mmCIF file of C-alpha atoms and ligand atoms in Angstrom:
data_model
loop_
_atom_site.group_PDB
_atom_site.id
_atom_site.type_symbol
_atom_site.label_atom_id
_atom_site.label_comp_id
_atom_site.label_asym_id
_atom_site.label_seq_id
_atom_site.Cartn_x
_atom_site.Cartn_y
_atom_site.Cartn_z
ATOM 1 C CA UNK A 1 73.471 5.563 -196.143
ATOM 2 C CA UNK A 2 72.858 1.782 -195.405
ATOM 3 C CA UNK A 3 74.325 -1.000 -197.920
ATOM 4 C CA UNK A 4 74.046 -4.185 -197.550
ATOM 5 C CA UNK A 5 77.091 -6.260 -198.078
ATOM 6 C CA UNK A 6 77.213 -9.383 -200.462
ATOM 7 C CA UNK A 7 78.068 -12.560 -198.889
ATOM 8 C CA UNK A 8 81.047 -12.888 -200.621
ATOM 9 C CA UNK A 9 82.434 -10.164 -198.862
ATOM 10 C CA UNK A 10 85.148 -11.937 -196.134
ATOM 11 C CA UNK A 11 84.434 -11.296 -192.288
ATOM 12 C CA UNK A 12 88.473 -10.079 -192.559
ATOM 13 C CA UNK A 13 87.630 -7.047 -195.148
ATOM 14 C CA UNK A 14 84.996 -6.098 -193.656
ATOM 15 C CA UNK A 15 86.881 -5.908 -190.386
ATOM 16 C CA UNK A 16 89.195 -3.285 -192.655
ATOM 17 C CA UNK A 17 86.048 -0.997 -193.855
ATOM 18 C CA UNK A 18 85.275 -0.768 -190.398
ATOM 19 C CA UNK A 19 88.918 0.417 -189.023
ATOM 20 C CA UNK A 20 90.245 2.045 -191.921
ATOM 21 C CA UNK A 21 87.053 4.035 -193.077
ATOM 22 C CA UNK A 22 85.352 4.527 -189.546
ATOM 23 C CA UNK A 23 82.285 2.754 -191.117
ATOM 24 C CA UNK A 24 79.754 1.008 -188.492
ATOM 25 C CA UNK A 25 79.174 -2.667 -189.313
ATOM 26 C CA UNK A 26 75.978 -4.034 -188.176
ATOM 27 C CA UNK A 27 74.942 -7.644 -188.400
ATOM 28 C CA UNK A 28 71.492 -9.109 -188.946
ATOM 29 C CA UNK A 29 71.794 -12.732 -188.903
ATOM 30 C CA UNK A 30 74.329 -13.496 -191.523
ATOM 31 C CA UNK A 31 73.883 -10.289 -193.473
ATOM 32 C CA UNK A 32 76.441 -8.329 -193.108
ATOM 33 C CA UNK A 33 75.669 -3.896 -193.254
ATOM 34 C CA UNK A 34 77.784 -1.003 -193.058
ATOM 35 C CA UNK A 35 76.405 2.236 -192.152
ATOM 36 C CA UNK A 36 77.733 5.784 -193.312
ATOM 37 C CA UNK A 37 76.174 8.961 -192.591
ATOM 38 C CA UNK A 38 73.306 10.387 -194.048
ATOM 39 C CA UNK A 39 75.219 13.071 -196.082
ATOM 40 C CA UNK A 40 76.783 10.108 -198.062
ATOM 41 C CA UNK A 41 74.827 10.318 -201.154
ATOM 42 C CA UNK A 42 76.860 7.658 -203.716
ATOM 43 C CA UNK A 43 78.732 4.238 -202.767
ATOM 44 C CA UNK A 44 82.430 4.503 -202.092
ATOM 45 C CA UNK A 45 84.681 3.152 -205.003
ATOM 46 C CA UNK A 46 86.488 1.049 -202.447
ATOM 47 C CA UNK A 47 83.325 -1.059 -202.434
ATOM 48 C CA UNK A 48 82.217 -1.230 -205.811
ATOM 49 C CA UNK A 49 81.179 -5.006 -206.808
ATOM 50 C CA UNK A 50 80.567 -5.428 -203.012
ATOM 51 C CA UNK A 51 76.776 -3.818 -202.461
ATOM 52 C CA UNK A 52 73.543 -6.080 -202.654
ATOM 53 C CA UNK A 53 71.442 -3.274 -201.516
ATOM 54 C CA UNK A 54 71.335 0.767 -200.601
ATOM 55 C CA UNK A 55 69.255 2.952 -198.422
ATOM 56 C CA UNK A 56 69.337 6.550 -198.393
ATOM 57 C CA UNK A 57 68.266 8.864 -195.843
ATOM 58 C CA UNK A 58 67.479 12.415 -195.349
ATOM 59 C CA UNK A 59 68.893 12.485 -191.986
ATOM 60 C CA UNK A 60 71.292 10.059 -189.740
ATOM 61 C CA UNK A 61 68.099 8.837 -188.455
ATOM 62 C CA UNK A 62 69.116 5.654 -190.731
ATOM 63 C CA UNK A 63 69.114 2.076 -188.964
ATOM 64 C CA UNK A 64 65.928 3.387 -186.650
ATOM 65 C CA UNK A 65 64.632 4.517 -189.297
ATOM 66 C CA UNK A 66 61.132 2.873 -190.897
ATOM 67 C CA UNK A 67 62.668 3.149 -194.462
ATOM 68 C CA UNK A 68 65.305 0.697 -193.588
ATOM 69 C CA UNK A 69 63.025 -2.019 -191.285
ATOM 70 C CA UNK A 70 59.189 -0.958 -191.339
ATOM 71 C CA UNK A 71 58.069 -3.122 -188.321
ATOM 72 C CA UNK A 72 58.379 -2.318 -185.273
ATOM 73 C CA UNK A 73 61.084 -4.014 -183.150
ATOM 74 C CA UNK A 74 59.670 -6.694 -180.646
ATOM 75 C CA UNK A 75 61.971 -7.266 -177.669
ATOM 76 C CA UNK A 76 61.655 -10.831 -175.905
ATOM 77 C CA UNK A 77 62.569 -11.582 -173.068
ATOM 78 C CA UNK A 78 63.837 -14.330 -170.989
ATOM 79 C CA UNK A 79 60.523 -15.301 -169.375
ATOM 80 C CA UNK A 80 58.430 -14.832 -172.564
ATOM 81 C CA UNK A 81 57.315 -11.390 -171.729
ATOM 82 C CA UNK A 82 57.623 -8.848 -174.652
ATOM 83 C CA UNK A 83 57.672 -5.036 -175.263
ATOM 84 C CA UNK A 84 56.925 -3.459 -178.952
ATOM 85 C CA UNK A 85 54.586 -3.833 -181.844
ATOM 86 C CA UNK A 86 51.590 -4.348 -180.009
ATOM 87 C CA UNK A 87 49.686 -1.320 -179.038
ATOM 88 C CA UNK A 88 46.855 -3.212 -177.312
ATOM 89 C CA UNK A 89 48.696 -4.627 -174.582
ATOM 90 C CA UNK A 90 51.169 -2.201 -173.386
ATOM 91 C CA UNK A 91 53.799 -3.182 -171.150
ATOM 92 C CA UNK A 92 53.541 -1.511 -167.621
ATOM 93 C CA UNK A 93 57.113 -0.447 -165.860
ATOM 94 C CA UNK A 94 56.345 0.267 -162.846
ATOM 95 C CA UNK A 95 58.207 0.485 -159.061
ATOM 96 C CA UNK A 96 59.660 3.593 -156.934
ATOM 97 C CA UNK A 97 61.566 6.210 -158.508
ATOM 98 C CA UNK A 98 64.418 5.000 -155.941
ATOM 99 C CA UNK A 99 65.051 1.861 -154.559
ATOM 100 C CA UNK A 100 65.413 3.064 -150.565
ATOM 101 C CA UNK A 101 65.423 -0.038 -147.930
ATOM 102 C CA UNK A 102 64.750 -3.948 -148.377
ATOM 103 C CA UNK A 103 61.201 -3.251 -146.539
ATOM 104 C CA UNK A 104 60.232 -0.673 -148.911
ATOM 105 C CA UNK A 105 61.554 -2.327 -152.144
ATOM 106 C CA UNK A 106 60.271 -6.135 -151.252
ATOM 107 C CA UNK A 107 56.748 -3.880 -150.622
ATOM 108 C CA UNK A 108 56.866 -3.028 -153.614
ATOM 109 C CA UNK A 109 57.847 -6.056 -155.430
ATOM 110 C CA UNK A 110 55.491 -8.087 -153.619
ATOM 111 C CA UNK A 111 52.319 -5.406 -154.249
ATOM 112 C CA UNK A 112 53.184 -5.328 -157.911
ATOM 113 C CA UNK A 113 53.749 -8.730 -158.927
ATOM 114 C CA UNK A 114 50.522 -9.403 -157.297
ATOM 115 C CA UNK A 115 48.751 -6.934 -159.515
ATOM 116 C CA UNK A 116 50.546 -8.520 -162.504
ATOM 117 C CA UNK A 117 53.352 -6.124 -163.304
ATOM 118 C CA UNK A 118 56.164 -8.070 -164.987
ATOM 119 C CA UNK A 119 58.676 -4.919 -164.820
ATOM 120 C CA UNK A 120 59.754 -3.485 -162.004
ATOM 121 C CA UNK A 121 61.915 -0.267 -161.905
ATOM 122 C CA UNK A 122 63.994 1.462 -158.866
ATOM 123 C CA UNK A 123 66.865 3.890 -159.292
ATOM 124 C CA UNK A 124 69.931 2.917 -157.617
ATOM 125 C CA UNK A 125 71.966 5.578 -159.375
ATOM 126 C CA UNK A 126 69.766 8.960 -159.471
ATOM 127 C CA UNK A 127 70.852 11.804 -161.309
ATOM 128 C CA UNK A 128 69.657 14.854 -159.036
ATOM 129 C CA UNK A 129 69.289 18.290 -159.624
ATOM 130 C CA UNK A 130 70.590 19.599 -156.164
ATOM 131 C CA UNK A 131 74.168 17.816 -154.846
ATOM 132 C CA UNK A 132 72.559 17.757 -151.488
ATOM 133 C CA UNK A 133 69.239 15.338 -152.462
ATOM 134 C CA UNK A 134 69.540 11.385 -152.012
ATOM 135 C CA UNK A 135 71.223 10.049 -155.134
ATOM 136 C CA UNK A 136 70.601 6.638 -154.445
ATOM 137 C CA UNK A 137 71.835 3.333 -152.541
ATOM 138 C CA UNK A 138 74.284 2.736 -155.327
ATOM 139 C CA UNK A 139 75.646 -1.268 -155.988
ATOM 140 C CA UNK A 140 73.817 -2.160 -152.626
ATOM 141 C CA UNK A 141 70.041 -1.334 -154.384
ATOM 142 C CA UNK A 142 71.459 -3.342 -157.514
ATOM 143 C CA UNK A 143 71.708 -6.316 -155.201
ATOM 144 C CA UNK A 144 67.954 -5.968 -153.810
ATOM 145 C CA UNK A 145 66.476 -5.481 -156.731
ATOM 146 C CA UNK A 146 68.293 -8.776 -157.990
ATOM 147 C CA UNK A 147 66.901 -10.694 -155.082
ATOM 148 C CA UNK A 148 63.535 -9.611 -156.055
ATOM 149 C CA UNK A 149 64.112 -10.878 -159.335
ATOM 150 C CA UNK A 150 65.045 -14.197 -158.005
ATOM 151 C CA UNK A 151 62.353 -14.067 -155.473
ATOM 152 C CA UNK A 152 59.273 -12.452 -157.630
ATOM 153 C CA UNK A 153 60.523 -13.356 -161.228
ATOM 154 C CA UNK A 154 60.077 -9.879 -162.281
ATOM 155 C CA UNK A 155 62.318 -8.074 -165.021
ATOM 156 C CA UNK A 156 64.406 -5.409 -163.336
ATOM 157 C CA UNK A 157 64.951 -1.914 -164.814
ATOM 158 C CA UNK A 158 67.047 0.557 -163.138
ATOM 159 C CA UNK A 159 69.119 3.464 -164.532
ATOM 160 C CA UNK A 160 72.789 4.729 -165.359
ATOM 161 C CA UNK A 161 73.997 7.898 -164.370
ATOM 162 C CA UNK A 162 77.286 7.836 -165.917
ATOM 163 C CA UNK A 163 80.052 5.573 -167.372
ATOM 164 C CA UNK A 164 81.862 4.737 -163.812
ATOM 165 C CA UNK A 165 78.916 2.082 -162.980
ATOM 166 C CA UNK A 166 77.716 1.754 -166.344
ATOM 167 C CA UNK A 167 78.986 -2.129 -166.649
ATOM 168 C CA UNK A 168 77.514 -2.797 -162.744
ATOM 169 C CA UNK A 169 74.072 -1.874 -163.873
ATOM 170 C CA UNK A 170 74.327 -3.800 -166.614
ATOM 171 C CA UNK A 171 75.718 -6.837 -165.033
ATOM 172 C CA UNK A 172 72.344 -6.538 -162.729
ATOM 173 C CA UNK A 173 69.301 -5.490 -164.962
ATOM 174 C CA UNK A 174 67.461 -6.864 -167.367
ATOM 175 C CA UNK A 175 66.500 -3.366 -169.164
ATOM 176 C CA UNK A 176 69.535 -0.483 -168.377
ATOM 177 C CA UNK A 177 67.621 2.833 -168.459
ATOM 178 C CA UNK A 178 69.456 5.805 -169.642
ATOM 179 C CA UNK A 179 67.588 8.866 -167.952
ATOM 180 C CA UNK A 180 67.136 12.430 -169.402
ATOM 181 C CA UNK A 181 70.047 14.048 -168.683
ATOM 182 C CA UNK A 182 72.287 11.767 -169.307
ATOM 183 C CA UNK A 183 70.876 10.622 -172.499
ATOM 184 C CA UNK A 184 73.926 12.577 -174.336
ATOM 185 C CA UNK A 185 76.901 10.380 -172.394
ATOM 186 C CA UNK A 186 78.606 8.991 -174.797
ATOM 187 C CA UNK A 187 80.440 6.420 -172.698
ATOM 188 C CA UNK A 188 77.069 5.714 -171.340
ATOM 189 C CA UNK A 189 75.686 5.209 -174.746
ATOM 190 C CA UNK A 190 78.891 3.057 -176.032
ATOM 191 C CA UNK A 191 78.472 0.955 -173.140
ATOM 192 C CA UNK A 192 75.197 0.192 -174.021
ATOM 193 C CA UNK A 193 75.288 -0.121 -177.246
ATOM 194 C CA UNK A 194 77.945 -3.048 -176.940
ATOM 195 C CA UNK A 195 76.223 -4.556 -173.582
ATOM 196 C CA UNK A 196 73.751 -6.866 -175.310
ATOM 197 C CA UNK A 197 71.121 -5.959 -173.475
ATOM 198 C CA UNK A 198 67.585 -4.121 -174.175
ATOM 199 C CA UNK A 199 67.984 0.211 -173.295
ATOM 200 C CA UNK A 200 65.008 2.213 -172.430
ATOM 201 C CA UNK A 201 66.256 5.291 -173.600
ATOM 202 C CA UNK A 202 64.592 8.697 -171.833
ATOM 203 C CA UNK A 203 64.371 11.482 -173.864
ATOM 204 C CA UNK A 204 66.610 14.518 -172.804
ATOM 205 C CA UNK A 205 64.502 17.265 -171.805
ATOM 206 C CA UNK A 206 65.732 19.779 -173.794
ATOM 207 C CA UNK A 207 66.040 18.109 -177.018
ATOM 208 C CA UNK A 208 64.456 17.367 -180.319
ATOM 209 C CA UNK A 209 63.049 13.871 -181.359
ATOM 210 C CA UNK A 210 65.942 13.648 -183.828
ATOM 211 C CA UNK A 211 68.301 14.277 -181.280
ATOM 212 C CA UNK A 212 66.477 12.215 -179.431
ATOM 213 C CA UNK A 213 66.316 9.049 -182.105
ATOM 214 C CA UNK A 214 69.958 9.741 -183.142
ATOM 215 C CA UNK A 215 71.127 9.113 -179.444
ATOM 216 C CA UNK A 216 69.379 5.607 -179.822
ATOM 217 C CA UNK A 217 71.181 5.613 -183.385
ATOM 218 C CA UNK A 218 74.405 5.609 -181.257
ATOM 219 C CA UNK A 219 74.073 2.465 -180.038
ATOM 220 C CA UNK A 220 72.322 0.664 -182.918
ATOM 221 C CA UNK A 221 75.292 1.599 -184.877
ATOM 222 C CA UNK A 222 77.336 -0.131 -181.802
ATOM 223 C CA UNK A 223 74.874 -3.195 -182.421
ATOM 224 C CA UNK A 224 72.487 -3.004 -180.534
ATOM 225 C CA UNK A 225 68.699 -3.209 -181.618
ATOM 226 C CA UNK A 226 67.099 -3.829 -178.779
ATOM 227 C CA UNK A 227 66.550 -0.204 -178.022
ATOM 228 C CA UNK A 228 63.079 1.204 -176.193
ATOM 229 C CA UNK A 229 61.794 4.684 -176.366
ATOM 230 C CA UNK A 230 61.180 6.736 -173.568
ATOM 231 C CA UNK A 231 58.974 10.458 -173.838
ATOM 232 C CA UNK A 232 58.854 11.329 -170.375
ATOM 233 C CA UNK A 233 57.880 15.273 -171.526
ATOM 234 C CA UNK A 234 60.289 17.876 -172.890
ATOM 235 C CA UNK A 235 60.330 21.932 -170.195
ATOM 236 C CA UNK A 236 58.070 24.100 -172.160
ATOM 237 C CA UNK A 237 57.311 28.086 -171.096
ATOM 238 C CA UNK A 238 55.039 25.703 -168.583
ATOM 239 C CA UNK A 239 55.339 26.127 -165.150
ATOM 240 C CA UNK A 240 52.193 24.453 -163.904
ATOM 241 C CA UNK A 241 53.244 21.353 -164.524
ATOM 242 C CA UNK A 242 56.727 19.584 -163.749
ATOM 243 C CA UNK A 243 56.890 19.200 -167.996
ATOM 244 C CA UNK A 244 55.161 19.088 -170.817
ATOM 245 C CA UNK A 245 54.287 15.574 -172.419
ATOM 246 C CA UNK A 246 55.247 15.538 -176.148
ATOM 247 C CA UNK A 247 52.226 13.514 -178.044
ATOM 248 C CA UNK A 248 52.859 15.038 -181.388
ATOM 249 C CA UNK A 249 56.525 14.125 -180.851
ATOM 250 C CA UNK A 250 55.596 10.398 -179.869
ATOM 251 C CA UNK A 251 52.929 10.234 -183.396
ATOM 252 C CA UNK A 252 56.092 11.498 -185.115
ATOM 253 C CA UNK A 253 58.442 8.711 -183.712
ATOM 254 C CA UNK A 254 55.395 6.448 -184.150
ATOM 255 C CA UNK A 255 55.536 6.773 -188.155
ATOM 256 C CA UNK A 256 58.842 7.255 -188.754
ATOM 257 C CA UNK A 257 60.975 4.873 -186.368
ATOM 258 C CA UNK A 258 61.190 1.320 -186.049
ATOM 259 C CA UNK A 259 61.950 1.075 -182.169
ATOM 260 C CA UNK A 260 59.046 0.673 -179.491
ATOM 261 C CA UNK A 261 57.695 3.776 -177.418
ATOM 262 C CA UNK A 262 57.259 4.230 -174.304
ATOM 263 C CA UNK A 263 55.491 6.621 -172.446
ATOM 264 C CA UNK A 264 56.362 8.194 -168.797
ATOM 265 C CA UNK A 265 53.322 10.463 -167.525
ATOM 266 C CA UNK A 266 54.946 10.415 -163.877
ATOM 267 C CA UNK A 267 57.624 12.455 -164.759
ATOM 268 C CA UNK A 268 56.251 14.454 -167.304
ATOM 269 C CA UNK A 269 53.256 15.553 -165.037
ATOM 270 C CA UNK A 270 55.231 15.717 -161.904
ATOM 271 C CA UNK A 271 52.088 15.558 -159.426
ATOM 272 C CA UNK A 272 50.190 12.277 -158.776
ATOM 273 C CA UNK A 273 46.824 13.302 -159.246
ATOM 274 C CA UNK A 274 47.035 13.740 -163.215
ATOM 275 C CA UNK A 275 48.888 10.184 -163.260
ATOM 276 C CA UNK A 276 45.743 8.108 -163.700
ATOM 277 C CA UNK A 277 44.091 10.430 -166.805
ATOM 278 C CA UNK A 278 47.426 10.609 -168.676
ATOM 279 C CA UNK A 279 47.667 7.288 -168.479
ATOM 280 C CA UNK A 280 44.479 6.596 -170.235
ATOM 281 C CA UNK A 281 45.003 9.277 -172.628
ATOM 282 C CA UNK A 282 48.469 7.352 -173.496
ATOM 283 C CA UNK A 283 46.711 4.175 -174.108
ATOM 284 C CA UNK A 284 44.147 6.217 -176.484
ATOM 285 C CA UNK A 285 46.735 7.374 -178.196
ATOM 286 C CA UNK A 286 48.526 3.542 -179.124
ATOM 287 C CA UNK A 287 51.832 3.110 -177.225
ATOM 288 C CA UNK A 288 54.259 -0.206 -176.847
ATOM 289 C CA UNK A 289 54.548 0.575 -172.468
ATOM 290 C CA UNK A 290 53.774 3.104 -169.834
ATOM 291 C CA UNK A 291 55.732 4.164 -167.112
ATOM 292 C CA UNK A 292 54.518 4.702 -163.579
ATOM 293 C CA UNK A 293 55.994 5.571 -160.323
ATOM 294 C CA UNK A 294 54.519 3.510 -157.214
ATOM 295 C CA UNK A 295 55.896 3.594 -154.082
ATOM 296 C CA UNK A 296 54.305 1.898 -150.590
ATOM 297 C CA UNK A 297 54.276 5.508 -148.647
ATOM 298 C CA UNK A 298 54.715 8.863 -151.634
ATOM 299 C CA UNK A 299 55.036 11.400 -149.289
ATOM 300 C CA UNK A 300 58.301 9.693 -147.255
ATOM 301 C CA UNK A 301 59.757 9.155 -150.713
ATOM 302 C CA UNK A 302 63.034 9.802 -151.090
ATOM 303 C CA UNK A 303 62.958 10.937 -154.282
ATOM 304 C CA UNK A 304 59.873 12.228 -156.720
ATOM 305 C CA UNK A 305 57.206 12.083 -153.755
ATOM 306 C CA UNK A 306 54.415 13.917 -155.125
ATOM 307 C CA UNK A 307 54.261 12.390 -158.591
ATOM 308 C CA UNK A 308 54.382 8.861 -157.156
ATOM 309 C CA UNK A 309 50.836 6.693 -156.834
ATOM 310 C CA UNK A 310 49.998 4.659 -153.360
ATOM 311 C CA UNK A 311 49.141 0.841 -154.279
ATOM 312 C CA UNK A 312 45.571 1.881 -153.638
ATOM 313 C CA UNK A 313 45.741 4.409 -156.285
ATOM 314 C CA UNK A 314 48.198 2.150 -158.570
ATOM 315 C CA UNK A 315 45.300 -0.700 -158.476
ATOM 316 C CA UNK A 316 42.298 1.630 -159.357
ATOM 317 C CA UNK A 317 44.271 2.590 -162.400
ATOM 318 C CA UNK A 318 44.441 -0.686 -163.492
ATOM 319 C CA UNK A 319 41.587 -1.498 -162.964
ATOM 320 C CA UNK A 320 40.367 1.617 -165.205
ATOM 321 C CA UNK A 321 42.600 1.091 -167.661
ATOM 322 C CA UNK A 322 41.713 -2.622 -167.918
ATOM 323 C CA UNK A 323 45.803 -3.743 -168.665
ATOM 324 C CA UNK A 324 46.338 -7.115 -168.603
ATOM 325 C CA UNK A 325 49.938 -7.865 -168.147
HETATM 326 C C1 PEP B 401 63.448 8.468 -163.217
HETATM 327 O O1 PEP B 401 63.057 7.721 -164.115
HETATM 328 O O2 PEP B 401 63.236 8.268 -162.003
HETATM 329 C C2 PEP B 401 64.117 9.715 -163.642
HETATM 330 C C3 PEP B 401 65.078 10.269 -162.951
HETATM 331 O O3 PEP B 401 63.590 10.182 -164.780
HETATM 332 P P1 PEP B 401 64.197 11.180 -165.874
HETATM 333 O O4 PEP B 401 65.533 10.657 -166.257
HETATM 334 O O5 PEP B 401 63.169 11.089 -166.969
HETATM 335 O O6 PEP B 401 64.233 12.544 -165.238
HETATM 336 MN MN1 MN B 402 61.659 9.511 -160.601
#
C-alpha cells in the first residue's frame, strides 16, 4: 500500500512513522509518501486525517509498479543523454566485459566514442564463477575508466560485487551496475538505493521477474528512482546456449513496471556470433537500451572472450541496426 501524505503532515512526524512503524518514506518533489507492504489492505488508525491518496497492490511490486506512476521513468543525465521511455532510440552500453590495461581500455574508449556510443561499460570488480579466473583490476580500473570519462566525455558504467567497494564504485560511475548474482546483496542494494545515482539492475539468473522487480523495489523504497532494468537471460534445461533470453519476461515488465528495460544479448547468448541477430530481434521487440560486449582483441579477453564482438563486427551491427546515439 502507497498513501500519499497531506501537506499538513510535519517533516518531524513523519520522521516518527518512519522509525517507529518501519514505514518507507519516499519523496516526490514536495509530496511526501509512505509505503507499507502489499498485504496492508486498510490505512493505519495512527494516520487517520493524514491520507490524500491510496494505492493498493496485489503484490510488493508497489512504487515500480504502473498502477502507482504509468510512464515510464526517463533518466537524464549530466550531458543531456537519456535512457527510458523511448523505444525508438535505444541507448547502447557498450565496452569490455573487464576493464584489463590503459591500452586496451583507451582502445576501446576511443573506437566507441567514435562510433557514437555515449556509455561505456568495463568491470573492475567481476564476480567469477571459478576463484582462480581474473576478477578484475579493482580501484585501479575505476581510475581509467574515469580518465576516459574526462578524456572521451562518455558515461561510465561498471559493476559492484559486494558491499566492501560498493561506495568506491559509486564515487567513480555514472550508472553502478548490480550484476546477476549479486542482485540479492542487500548491503549492495541499500547502498544504492541511498547513493543518488542511476542502477542498472541485472536480473539474477535464477529468479522470477517479481523477484527480480522487488530487488529494484529495495532501493526505490530507499529513494531511489532512477533504477534501469537489466534481462541478461535466466539458465533454462538449455545447454546450447550460455542462457536463455527471457522476452516474455521483458513484455511482462514492459506492461506492468514503470522503470526502463534493458536488454543484454551478450550474456544471455554467451557466443558472439548470435550477438548481432539478438540484437535486432531486441530492437523489434521495443526496449529503452541494449547491452553489448566489445573488446579490441575477444579471444585475449580476460574475461567473457567468446561472447565479445571485434570493432569490425561492433560497427556492422550498427550499421544494421541503424542506432543513432
Ligand atoms: C557482466 O556484465 O560482465 C556480467 C558479469 O554480467 P552478469 O552479472 O549478467 O553475469
Ligand atoms: Mn561479461
Amino acid at each position: 500500500m502507497i498513501l500519499q501524505l497531506k501537506s499538513s503532515v510535519s517533516d518531524q512526524e513523519v520522521a516518527t512513522f518512519h522509525e517507529k512503524a518501519g514505514w518507507f518514506v519516499v519523496s516526490r518533489g514536495q509530496d511526501k509518501f509512505l509505503v507499507l507492504g502489499s498485504q496492508v489492505r486498510s490505512i493505519p488508525p495512527e494516520l487517520d486525517g493524514k491520507v490524500s491518496e491510496q494505492w493498493d497492490f496485489d503484490t510488493d511490486i508497489q512504487l515500480a509498479s504502473r498502477d502507482f506512476i504509468a510512464e515510464t521513468k526517463q533518466i537524464t543525465f549530466s550531458n543531456g543523454v537519456t535512457i527510458g521511455g523511448d523505444y525508438t532510440r535505444p541507448a547502447i552500453i557498450a565496452g569490455p566485459c573487464s576493464v584489463e590495461s590503459r591500452e586496451q581500455l583507451e582502445e576501446s574508449a576511443s573506437f566507441l566514442s567514435s562510433v557514437g556510443i555515449r556509455f561505456l561499460r568495463g568491470g573492475c570488480y567481476k564476480p567469477r564463477t571459478s576463484p582462480y579466473s581474473f576478477r578484475g583490476l579493482g580501484k585501479e580500473g575505476l581510475t581509467l575508466l574515469a580518465e576516459m570519462r574526462e578524456k572521451y566525455g562518455m558515461l561510465i558504467v561498471s559493476e559492484v560485487r559486494d558491499a566492501t567497494h560498493v561506495e568506491e564504485v559509486i564515487e567513480h560511475v555514472d550508472i553502478i551496475q548490480i550484476g546477476a548474482k549479486t542482485m540479492y546483496d542487500h548491503g549492495v542494494l541499500t547502498a544504492s538505493g541511498r547513493s543518488g545515482k542511476p542502477v542498472l539492475l541485472k536480473r539474477g539468473f535464477g529468479t522470477t521477474v517479481q523477484e527480480f522487480v522487488q530487488a529494484a523495489e529495495f532501493m526505490m523504497a530507499e529513494g531511489n528512482e532512477e533504477i534501469i532494468l537489466c534481462e541478461r537471460g535466466i539458465r533454462t534445461f538449455e545447454k546450447s546456449t550460455r542462457f536463455t533470453l527471457d522476452l516474455c519476461g521483458v513484455e511482462w515488465i514492459k506492461k506492468h513496471v514503470n522503470l526502463p528495460i534493458v536488454l543484454d544479448p551478450s550474456h544471455a547468448m554467451g557466443y558472439s556470433y548470435g550477438v548481432p541477430a539478438l540484437t535486432k530481434a531486441c530492437i523489434a521487440l521495443g526496449v529503452d537500451g541494449l547491452i553489448i560486449e566489445v573488446h579490441p582483441n575477444p579471444s585475449e579477453a580476460l574475461s567473457d572472450a567468446k561472447q565479445q564482438l571485434n570493432h569490425e563486427e561492433f560497427s556492422s551491427l550498427l550499421k544494421d541496426c541503424n542506432v543513432s546515439q
